Coordinates of N, CA and C in Angstrom, one line a residue:
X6 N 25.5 -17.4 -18.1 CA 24.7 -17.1 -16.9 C 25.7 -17.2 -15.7
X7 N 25.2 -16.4 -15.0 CA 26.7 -16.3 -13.3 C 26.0 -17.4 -12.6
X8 N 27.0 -18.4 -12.2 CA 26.9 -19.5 -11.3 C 26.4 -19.0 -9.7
X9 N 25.1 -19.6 -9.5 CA 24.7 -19.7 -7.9 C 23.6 -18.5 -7.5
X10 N 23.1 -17.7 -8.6 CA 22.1 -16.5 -8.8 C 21.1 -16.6 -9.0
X11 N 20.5 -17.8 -9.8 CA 19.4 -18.2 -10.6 C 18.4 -19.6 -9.6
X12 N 16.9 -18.7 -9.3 CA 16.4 -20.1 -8.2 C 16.0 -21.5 -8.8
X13 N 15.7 -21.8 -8.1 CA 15.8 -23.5 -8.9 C 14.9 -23.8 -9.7
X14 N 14.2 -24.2 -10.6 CA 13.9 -24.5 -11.1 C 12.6 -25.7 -11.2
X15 N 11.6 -26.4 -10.9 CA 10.8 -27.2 -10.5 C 9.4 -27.5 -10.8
X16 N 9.3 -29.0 -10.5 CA 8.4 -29.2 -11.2 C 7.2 -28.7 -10.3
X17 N 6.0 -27.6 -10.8 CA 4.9 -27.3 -9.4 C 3.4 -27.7 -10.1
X18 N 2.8 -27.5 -9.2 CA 1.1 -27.8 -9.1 C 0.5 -26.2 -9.0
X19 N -0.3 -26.3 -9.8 CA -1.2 -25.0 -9.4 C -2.7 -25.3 -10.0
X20 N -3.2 -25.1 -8.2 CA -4.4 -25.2 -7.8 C -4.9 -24.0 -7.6
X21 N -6.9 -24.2 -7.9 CA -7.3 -23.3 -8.4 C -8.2 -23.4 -6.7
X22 N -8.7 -22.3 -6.7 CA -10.6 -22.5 -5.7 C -11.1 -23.4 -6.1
X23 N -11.5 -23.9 -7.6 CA -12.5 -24.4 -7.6 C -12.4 -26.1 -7.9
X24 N -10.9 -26.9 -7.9 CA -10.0 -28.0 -7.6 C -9.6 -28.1 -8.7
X25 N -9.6 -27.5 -9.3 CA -8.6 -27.9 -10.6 C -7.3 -27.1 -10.4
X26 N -6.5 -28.5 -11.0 CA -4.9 -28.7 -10.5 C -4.3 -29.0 -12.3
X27 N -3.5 -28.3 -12.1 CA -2.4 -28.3 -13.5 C -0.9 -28.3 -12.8
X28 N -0.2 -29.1 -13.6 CA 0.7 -29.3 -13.4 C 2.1 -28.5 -14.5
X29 N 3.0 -28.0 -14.1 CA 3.9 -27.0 -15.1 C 5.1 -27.0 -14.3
X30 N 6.1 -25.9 -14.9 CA 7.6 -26.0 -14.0 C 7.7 -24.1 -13.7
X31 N 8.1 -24.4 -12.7 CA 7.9 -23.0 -11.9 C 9.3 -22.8 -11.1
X32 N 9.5 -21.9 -10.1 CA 10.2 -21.9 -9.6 C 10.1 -21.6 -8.0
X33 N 8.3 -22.1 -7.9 CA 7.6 -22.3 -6.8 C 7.0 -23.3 -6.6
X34 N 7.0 -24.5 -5.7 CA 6.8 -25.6 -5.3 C 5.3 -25.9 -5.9
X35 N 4.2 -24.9 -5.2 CA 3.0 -25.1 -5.4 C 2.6 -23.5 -5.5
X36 N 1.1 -23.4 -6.3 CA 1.2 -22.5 -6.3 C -0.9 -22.6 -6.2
X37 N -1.6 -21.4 -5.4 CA -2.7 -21.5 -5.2 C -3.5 -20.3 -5.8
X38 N -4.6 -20.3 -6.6 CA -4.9 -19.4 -7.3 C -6.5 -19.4 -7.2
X39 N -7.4 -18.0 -7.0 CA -8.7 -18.3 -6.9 C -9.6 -18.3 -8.2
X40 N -8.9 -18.3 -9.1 CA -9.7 -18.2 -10.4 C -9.0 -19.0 -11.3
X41 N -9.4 -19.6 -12.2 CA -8.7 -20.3 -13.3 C -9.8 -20.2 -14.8
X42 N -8.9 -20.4 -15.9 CA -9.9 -21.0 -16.8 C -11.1 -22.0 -16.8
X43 N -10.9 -22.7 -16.0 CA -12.0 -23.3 -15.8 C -13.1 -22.9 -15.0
X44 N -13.3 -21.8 -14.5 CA -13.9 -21.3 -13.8 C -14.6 -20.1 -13.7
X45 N -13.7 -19.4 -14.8 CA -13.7 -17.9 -15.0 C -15.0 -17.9 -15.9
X46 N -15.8 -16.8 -15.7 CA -16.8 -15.8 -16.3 C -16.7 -15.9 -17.7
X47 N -15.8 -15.3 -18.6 CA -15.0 -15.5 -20.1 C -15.4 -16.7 -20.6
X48 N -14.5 -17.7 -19.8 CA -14.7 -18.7 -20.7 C -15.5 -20.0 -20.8
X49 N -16.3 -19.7 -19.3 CA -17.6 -20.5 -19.3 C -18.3 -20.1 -19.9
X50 N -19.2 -18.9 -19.9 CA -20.0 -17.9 -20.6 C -21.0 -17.8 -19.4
X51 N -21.2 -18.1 -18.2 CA -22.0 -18.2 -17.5 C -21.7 -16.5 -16.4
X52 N -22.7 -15.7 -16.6 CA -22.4 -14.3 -15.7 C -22.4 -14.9 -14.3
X53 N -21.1 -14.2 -13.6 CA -20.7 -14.6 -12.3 C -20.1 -13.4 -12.2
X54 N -20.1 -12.9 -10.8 CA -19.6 -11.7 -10.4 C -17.9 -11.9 -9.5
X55 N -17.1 -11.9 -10.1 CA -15.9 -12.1 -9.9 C -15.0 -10.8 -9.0
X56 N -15.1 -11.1 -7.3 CA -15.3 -10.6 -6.6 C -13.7 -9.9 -6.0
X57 N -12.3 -9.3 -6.1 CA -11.7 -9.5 -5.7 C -11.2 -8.8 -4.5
X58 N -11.8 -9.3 -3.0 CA -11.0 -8.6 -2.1 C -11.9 -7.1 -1.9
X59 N -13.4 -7.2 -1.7 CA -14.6 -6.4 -1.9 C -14.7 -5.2 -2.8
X60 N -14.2 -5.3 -3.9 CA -13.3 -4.1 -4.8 C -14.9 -3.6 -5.1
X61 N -15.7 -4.3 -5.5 CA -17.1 -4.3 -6.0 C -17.8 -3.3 -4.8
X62 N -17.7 -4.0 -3.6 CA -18.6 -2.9 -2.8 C -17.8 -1.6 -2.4
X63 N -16.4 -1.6 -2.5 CA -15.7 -0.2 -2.3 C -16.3 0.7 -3.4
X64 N -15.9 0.3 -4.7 CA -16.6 0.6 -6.0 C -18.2 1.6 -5.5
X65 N -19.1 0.6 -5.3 CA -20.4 1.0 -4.7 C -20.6 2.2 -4.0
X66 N -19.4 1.9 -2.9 CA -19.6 3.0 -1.5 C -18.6 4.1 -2.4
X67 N -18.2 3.9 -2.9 CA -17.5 5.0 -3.8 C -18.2 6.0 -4.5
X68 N -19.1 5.5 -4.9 CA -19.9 6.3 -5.9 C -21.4 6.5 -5.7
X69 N -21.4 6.0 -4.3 CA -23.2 5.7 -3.6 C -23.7 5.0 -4.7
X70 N -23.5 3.9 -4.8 CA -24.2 2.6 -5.4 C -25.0 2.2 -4.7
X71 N -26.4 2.2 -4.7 CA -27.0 1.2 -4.4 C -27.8 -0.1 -5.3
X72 N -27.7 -1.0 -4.7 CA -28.3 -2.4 -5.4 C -29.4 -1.8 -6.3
X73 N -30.7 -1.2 -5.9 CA -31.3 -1.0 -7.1 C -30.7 0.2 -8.1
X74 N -29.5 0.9 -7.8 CA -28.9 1.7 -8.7 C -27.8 1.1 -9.4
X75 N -28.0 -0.2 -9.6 CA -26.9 -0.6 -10.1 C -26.8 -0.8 -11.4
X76 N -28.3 -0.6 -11.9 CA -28.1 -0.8 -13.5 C -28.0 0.8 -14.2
X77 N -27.7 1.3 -13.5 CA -27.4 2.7 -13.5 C -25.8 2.9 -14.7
X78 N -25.5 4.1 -15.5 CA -24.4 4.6 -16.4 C -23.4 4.9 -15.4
X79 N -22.3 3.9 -15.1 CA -21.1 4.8 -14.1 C -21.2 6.1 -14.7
X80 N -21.1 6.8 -15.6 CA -20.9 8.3 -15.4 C -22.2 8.9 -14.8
X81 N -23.5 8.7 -14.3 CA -24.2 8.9 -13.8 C -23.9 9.0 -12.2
X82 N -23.1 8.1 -11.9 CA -22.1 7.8 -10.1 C -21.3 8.8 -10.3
X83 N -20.3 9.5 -11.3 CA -19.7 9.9 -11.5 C -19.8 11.4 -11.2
X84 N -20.8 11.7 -11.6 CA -21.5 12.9 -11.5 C -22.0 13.3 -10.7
X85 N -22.6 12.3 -9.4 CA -23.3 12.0 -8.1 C -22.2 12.3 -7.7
X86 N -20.9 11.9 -7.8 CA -20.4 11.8 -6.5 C -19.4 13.4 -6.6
X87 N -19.1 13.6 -7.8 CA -18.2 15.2 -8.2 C -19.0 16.3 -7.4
X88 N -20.4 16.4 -7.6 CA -21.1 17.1 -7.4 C -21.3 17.3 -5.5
X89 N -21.5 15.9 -5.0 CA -21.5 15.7 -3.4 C -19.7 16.3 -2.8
X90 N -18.7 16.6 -3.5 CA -17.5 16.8 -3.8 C -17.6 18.5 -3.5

């Protein structure tokens, strides 16, 4: 390895949204994260709508989603929206 290239190395925390904190070695002091295992959809089993950064309502306005069209076939949006196209 070339001497004085490589960042340091350390021991960090990474915290979640929802307080859970794990401890590991990084080469970031701390690190903050909005979803974790312990919280995620997957592996609780509990449906939760996992939101990132309104992706969900772009998605919507994307394809003229509306709330009661939501249980709707995306290729049904798909088709809506080629057609308004």
């Amino acid at each position: 390895m070339k001497p004085n290239i490589h960042p340091e190395y350390v021991e960090t925390t990474i915290t979640c949204a929802c307080g859970k904190s794990l401890e590991t070695h990084g080469t970031v002091p701390g690190l903050r994260v909005d979803i974790c295992s312990n919280c995620h959809p997957f592996y609780t089993g509990k449906q939760r709508l996992v939101d990132t950064a309104g992706m969900v309502e772009r998605y919507r306005r994307r394809y003229n989603i509306d709330e009661e069209d939501a249980g709707n076939v995306p290729e049904q949006a798909d088709a809506k929206a080629a057609a308004e196209d």
